[in-house]
Coordinates of C-alpha atoms and ligand atoms in Angstrom, one line a residue:
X393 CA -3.8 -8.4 -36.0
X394 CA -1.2 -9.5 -34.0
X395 CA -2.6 -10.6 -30.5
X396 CA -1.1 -9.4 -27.1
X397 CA 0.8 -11.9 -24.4
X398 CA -1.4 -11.6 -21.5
X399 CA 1.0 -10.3 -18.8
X400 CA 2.6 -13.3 -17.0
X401 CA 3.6 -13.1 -13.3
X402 CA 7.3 -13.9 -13.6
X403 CA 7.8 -11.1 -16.4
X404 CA 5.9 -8.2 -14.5
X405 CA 7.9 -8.9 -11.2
X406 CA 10.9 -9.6 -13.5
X407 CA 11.7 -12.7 -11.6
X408 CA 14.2 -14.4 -14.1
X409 CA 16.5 -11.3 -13.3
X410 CA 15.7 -11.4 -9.3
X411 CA 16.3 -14.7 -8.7
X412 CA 19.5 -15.0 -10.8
X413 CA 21.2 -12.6 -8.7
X414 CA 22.0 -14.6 -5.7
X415 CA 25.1 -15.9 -6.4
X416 CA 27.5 -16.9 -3.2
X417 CA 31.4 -16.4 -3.5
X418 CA 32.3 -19.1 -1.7
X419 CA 31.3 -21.6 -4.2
X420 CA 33.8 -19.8 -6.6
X421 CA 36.7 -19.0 -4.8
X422 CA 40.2 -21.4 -5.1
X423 CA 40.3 -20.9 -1.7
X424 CA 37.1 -23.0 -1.2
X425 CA 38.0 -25.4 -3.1
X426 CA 38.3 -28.6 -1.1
X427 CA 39.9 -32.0 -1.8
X428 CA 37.6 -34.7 -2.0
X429 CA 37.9 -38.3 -3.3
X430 CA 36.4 -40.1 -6.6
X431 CA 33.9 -43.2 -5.8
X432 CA 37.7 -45.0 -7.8
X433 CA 39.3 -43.5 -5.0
X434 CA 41.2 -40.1 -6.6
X435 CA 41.7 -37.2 -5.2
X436 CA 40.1 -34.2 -7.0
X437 CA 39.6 -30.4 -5.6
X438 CA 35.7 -29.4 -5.8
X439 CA 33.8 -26.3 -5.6
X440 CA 32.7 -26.0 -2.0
X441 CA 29.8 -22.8 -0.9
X442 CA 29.3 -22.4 2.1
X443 CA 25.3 -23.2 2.9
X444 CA 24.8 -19.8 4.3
X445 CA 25.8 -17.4 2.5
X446 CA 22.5 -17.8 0.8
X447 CA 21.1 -16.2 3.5
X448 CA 23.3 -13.4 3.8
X449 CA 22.9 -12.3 -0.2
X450 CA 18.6 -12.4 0.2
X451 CA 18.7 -10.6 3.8
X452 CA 21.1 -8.1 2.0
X453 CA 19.2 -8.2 -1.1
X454 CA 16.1 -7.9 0.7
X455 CA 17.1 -4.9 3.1
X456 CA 18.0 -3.2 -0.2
X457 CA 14.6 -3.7 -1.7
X458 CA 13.0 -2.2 1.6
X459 CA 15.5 0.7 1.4
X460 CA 14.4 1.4 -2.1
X461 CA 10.8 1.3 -0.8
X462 CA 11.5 3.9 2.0
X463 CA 13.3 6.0 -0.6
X464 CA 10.4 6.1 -2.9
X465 CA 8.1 7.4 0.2
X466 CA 10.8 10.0 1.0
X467 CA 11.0 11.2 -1.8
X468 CA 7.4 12.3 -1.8
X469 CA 7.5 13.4 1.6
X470 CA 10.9 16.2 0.5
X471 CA 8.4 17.1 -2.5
X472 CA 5.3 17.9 -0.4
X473 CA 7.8 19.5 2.4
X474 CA 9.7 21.7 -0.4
X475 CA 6.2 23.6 -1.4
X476 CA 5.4 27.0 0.7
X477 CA 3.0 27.0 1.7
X478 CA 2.4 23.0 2.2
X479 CA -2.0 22.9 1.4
X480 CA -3.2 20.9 4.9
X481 CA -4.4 18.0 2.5
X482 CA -0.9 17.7 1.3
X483 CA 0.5 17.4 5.1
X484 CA -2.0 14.4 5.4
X485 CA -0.7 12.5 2.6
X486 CA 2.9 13.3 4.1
X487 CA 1.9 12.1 7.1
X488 CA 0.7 8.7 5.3
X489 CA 3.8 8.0 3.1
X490 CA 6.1 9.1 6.7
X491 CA 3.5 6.4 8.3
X492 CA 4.4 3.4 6.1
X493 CA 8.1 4.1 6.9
X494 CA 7.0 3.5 10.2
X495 CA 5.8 0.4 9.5
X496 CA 8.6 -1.0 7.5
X497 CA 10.5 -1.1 10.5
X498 CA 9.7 -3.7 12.6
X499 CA 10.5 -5.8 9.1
X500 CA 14.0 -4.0 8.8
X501 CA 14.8 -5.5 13.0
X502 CA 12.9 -8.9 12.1
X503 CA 15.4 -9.9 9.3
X504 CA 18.4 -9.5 12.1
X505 CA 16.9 -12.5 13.8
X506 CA 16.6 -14.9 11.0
X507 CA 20.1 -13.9 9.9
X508 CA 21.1 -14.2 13.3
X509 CA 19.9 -18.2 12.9
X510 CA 23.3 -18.1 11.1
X511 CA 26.2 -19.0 13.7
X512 CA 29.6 -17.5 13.4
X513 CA 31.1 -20.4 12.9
X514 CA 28.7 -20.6 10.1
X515 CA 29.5 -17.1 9.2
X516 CA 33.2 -17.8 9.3
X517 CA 32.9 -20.5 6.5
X518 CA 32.7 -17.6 3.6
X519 CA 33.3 -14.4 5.3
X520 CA 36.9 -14.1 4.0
X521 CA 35.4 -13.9 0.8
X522 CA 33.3 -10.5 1.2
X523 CA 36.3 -8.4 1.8
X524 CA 36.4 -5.6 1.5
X525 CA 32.6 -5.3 0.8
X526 CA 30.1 -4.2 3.3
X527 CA 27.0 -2.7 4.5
X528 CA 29.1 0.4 5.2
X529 CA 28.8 0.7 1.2
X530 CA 25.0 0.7 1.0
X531 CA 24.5 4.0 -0.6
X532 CA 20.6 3.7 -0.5
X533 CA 20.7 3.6 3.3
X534 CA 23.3 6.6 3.2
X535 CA 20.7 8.5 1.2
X536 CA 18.0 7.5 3.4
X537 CA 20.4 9.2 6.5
X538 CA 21.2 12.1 4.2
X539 CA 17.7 12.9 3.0
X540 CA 16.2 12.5 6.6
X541 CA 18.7 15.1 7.8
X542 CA 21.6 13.4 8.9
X543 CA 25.0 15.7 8.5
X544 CA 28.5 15.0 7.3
X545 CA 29.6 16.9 10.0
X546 CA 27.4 14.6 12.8
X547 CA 29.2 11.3 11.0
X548 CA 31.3 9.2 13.4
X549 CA 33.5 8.7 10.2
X550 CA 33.3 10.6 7.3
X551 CA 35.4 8.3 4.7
X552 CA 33.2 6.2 2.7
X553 CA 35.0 3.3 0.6
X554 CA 32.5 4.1 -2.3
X555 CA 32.4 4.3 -6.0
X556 CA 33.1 7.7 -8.0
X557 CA 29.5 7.3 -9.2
X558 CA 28.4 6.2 -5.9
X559 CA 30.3 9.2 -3.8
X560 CA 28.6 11.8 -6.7
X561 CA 25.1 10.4 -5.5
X562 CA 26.0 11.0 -2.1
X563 CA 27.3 14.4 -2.4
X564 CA 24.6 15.8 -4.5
X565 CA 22.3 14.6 -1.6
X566 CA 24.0 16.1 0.7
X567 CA 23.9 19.5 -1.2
X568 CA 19.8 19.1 -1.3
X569 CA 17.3 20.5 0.9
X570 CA 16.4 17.4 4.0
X571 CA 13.3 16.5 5.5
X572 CA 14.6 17.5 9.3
X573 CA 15.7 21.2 7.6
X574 CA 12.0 21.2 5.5
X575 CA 10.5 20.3 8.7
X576 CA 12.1 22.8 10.5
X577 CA 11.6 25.7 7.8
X578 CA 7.9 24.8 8.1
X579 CA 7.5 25.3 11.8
X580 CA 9.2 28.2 11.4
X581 CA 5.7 29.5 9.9
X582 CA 3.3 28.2 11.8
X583 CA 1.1 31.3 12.5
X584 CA -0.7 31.2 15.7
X585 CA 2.1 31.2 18.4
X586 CA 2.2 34.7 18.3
X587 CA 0.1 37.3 17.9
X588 CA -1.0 41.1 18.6
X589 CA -2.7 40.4 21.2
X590 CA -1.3 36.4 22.1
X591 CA 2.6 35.5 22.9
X592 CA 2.5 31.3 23.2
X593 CA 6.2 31.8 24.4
X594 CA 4.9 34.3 27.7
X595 CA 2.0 32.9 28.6
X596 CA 3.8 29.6 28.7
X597 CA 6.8 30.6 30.4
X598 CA 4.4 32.1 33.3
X599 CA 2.5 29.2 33.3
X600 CA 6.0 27.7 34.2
X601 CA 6.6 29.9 37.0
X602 CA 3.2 29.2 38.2
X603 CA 4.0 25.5 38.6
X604 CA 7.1 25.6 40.0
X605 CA 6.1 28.1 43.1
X606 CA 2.7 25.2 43.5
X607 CA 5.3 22.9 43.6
X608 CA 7.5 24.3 45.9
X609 CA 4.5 25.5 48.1
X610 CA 2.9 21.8 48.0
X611 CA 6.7 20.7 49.4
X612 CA 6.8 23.4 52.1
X613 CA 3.0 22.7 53.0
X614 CA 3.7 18.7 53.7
X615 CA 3.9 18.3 57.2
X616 CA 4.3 14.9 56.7
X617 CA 8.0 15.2 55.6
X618 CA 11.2 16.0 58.0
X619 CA 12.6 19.2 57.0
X620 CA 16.2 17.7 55.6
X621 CA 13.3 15.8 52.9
X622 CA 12.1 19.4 51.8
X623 CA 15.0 20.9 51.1
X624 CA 16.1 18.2 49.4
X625 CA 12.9 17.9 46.9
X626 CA 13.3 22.2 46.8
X627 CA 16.5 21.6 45.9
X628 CA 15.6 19.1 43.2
X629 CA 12.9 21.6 42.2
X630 CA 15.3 24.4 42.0
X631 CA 17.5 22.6 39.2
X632 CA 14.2 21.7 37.1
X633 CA 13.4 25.2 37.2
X634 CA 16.9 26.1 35.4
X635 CA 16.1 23.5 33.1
X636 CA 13.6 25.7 31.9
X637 CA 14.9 28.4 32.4
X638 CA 17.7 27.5 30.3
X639 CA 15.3 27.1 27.6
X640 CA 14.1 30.5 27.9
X641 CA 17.2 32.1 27.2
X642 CA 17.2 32.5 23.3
X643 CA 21.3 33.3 23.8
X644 CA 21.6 30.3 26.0
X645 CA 19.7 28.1 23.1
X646 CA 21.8 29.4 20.4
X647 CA 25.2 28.8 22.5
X648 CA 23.7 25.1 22.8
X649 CA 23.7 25.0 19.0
X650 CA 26.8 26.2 18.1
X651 CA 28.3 23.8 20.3
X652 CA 26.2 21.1 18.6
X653 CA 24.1 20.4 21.2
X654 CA 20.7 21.2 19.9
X655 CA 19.7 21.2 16.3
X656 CA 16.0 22.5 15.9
X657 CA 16.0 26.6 15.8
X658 CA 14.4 28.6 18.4
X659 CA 11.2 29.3 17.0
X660 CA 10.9 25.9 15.6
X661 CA 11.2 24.3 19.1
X662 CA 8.5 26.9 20.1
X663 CA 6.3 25.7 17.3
X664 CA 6.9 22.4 17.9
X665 CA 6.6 22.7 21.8
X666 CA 3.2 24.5 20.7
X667 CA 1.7 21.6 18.8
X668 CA 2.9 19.2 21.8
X669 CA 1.2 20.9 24.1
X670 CA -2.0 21.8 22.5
X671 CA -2.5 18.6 20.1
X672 CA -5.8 18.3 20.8
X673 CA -7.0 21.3 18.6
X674 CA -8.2 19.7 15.4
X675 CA -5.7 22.1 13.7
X676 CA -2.8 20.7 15.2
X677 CA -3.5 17.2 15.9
X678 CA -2.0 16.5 11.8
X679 CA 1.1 18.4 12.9
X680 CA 1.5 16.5 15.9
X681 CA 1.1 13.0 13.9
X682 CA 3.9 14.5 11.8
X683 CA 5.8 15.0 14.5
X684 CA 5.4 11.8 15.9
X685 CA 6.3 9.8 13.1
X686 CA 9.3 11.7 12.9
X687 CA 10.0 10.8 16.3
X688 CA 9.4 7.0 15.6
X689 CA 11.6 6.9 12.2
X690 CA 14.2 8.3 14.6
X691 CA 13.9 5.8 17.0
X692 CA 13.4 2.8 14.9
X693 CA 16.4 3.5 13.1
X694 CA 17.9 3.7 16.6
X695 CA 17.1 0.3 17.0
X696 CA 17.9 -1.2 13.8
X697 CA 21.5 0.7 14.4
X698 CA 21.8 -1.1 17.9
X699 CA 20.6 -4.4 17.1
X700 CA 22.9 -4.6 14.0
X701 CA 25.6 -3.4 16.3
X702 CA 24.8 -6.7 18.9
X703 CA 25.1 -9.1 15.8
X704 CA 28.3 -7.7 14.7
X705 CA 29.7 -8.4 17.9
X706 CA 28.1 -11.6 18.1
X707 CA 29.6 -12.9 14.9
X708 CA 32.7 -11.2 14.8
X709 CA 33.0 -10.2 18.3
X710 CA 35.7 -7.0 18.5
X711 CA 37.2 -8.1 15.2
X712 CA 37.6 -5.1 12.7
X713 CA 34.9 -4.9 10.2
X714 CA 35.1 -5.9 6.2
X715 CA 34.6 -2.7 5.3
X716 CA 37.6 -1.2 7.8
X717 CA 35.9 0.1 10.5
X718 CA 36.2 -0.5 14.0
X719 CA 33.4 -2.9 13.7
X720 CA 31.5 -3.0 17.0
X721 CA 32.8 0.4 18.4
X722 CA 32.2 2.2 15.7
X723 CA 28.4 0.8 14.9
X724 CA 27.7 2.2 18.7
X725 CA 29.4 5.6 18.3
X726 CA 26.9 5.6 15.5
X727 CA 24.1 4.6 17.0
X728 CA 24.3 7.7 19.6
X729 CA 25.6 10.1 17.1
X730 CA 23.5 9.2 13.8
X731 CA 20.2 10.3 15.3
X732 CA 18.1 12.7 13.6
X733 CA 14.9 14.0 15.0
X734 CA 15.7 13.7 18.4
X735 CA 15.2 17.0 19.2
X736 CA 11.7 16.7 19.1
X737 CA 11.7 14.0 21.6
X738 CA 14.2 16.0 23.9
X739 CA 11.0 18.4 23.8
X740 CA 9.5 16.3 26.5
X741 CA 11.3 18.1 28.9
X742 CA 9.5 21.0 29.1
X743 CA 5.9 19.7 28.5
X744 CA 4.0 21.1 31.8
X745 CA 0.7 18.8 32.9
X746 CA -2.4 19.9 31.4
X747 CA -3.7 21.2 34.9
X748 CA -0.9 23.5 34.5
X749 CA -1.5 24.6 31.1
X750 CA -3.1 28.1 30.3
X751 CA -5.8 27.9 28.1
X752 CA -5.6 29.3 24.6
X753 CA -7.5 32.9 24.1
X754 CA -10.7 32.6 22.2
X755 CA -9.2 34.7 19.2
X756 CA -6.2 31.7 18.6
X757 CA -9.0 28.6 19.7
X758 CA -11.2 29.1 17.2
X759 CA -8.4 29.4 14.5
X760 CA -7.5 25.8 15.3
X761 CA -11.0 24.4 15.1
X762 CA -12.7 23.2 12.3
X763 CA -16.0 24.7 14.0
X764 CA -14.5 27.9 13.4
X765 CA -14.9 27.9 9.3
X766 CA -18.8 26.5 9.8
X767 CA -19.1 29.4 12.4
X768 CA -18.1 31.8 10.1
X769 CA -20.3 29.8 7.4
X770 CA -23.0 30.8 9.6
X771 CA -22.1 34.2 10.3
X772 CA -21.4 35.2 6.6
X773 CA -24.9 33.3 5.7
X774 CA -26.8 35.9 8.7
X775 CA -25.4 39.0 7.9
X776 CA -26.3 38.5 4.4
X777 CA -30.2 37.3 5.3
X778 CA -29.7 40.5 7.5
X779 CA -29.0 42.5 4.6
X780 CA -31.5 41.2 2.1
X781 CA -34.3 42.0 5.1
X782 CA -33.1 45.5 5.3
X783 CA -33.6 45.8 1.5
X784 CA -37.1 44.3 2.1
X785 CA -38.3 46.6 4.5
X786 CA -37.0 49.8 3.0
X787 CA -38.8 48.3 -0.2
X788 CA -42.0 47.6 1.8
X789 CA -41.4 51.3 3.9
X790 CA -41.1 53.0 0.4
X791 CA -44.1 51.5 -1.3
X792 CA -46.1 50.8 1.3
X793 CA -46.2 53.2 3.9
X794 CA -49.2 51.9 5.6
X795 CA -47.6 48.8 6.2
X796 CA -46.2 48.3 10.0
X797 CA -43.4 46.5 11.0
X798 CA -44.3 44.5 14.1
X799 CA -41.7 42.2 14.6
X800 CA -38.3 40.6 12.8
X801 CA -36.9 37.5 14.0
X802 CA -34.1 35.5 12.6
X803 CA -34.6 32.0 13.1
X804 CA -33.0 28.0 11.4
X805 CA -31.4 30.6 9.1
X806 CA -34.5 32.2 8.0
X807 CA -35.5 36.7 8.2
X808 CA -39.0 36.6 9.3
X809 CA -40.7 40.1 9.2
X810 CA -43.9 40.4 10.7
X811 CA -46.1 43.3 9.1
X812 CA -49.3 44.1 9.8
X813 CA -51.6 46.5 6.7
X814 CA -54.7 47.8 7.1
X815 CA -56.9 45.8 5.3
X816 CA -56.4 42.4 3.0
X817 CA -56.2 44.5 -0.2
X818 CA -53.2 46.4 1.0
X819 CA -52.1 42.9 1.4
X820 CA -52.6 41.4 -1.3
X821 CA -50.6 44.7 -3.0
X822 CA -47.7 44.3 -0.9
X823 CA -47.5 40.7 -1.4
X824 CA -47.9 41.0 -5.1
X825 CA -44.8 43.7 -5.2
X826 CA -42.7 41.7 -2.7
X827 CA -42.8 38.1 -3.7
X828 CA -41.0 38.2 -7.0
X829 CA -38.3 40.2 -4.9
X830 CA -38.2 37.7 -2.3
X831 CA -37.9 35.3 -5.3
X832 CA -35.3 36.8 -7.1
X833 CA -33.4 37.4 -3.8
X834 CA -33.7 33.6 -3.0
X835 CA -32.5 32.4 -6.8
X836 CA -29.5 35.4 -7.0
X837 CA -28.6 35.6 -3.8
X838 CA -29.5 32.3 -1.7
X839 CA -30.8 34.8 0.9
X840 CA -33.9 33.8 3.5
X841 CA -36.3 36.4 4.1
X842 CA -39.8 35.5 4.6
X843 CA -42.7 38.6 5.0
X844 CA -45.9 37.5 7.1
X845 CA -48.6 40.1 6.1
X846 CA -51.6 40.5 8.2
X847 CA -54.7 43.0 7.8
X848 CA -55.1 44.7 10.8
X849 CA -58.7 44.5 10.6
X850 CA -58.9 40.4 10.2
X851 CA -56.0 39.5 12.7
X852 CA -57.1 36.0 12.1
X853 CA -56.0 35.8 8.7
X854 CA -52.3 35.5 8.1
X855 CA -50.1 35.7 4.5
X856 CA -46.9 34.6 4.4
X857 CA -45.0 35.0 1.9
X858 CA -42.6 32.6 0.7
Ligands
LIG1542 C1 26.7 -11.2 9.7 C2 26.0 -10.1 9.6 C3 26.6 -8.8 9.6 C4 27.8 -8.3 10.2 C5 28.8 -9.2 11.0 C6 27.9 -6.9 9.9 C7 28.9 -6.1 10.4 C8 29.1 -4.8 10.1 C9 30.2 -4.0 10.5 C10 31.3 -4.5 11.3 C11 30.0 -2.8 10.0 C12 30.9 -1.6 10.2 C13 31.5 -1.2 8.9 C14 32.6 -2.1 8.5 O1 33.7 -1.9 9.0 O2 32.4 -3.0 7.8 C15 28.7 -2.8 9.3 C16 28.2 -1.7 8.7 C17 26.9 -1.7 8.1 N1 26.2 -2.8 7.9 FE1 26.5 -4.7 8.6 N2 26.8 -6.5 9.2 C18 26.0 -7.6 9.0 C19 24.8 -7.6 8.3 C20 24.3 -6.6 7.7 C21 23.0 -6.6 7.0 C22 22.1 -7.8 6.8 C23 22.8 -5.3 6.6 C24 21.6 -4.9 5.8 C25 21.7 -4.1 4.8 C26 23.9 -4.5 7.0 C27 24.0 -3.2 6.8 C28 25.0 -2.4 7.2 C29 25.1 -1.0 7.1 C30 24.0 -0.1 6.4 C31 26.3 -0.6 7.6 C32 26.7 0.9 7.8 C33 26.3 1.4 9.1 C34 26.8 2.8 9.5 O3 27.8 3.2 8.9 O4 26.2 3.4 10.3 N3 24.8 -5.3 7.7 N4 28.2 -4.1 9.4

């Protein structure tokens, strides 16, 4: 029998492919060919790469591997997102892949500064030789943009110098469902905001009003201020006020988002203003880790954007970039324009301090607790003990109709029904018929009831029966 290779290192990571794909330009070029002289003396033209371009391939190489990596965990996140309705254990593991994209990004920004160890003089040794490549090509991080939620029509340019193959890729993302409109979709449903008897949006738009006239009544009341000082802070209270207010105004909202202004719909703001606000219900405190790590792929992208942007300008100053662009102008049009999620952090606004805040009716409370389900363990578990006693006692009332009821209790989960009979053989009868019932009940059922039997003529002597 043919024995098996035990796996080798270099194979499984597939190394001999990896490490053969660094291959600088500049070494190949005629235009880096440079004159040099024979130990006899004769001139000869030799190959000449310039020492850093290395660099440039493995941070490029290695930003691609990381984009691959944050692909992978998007990808899991859109399938979670794309099911209705999303099971709660599913929204953790969302929540864990969304997490490690988190993470990745402090590696994406650290990478800038070893490539920025690279001068541009050093840079200008080979760059002549990327034209006209760039990172505007990379299509992974266009589909990373795209499948987080970014649209054509927010680009600051739309024309991208890509492959046929590579332009299909993109466009059939673009025609999928994203994680900002999954996202969004699934706030949509969050029960809980509104109710029969509950409105989130009311209750919080009075406890609004209430803050504002404190506020303005703490400003009036300060007799440590000159009275130019109060109107000034009323004044300055006033416009928060229409802040809000504007807010409010579903028609006002939707005019803000058909001029592009806002993104997330109405009741999706609500939903996610909701979770903001009341995060510490065990309910909503995975919702609100959601929400944050949208927030901090936002921002970290943000930051990558802007601290690419700095380089480019560093190394090529205002030049035009390899890829056409404007170079530095247009990588900071981008980095205001390209953002995703920052709707949720806009949200900010209109968070009112916890003082301020009305607390949540009982009804919607114990919906968000995870006390609630053992609660209504417990009641479920009681009214069926309940039940099984009354079945006892009209048992015991029908067969025994010397027997007295003297007192029930329900206590640690247990029916206790106190009886009292007139002497111990009536007793020992109704213990007799009772106790495979009680039995029976227990095994069938899993329902505590427990009969104490007492002759009335030896109170001393107490049965009980299970
Ligand atoms: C010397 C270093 C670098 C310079 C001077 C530079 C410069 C530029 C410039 C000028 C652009 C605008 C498009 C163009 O006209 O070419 C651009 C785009 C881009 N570059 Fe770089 N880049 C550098 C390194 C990197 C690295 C290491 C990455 C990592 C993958 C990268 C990824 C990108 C991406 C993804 C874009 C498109 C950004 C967008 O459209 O929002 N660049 N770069």
């Amino acid at each position: 029998m043919e024995q098996q290779r035990p796996l080798y290192y270099a194979d499984y990571l597939h190394l001999s492919t990896i490490l053969a794909a660094q291959i600088p330009r500049s070494g190949q070029m005629w235009e880096y060919q440079r004159p040099q002289r024979t130990a006899e003396g004769q001139l000869i033209d030799i190959a000449y790469a310039a020492h850093d371009e290395m660099l440039f391939i493995i941070t490029h190489q290695a930003y691609e591997l990381w984009f691959k990596q944050i692909l992978h965990e998007l990808e899991a996140v859109l399938h979670i997102f794309s099911q209705n309705p999303i099971p709660e254990h599913d929204v953790a593991k969302a929540l864990h892949h969304l997490e490690r994209i988190v993470a990745i990004g402090p590696i994406l920004f650290q990478q800038i500064d070893v490539l920025e160890t690279m001068t541009p003089m050093d840079f200008l040794d080979f760059r002549n030789v990327l034209y006209p490549a760039s990172g505007f090509q990379s299509v992974q991080f266009r589909l990373i943009e795209i499948k987080l939620g970014l649209t054509r029509e927010q680009r600051v340019l739309t024309h991208m110098p890509l492959s046929p193959e590579d332009k299909l890729r993109i466009e059939h993302a673009e025609h999928q469902p994203s994680l900002f409109s999954l996202v969004e979709l699934w706030l949509e449903r969050m029960p809980f905001i509104q109710k029969p008897s509950y409105s989130f949006w009311q209750e919080y738009q009075q406890a609004v009003e209430r803050m504002f006239a404190h506020e303005r009544a703490m400003i009036q009341d300060n007799a440590a201020m000159s009275a130019h000082d109060i109107q000034t802070l009323l004044a300055q209270t006033d416009m928060n006020e229409q802040s809000f207010r504007a807010f409010f105004d579903e028609e006002h909202y939707e005019s803000l988002r058909k001029r592009g202004l806002r993104r997330l719909s109405f009741r999706a703001s609500q939903a996610a203003l909701f979770i903001l606000l009341y995060r510490e219900y065990p309910m909503l405190h995975l919702p609100f880790r959601l929400l944050q790590a949208l927030i901090a792929i936002d921002e970290n992208f943000s930051v990558w954007r802007y601290r690419h942007a700095q380089m480019a300008m560093r190394m090529i100053g205002t030049k035009v970039g390899t890829g056409g662009s404007s170079g530095f102008e247009y990588l900071m049009k981008a980095t205001a324009q390209h953002r995703i999620f920052s709707d949720f952090s806009a949200l900010s606004a209109f968070l009112i301090p916890r003082s301020s805040l009305p607390p949540l009716p009982q009804e919607i409370a114990s919906m968000l607790t995870f006390v609630y389900i053992e609660r209504q363990e417990q009641e479920l578990r009681a009214a069926k003990d309940r039940a099984a006693s009354e079945y006892v006692k009209t048992q015991l009332h029908h067969h025994f109709p010397d027997g007295f009821l003297m007192d029930e209790q329900y206590a640690h989960g247990v029916y206790e029904l106190y009886y009292t009979f007139p002497d111990e053989e009536s007793v020992r009868h109704a213990l007799a018929f009772i106790t495979p019932l009680l039995d029976a009940m227990s095994a069938e059922y899993n329902a505590h009831v427990r009969v104490h039997a007492i002759p009335v003529h030896a109170a001393s002597s107490i049965h009980s029966i299970p």
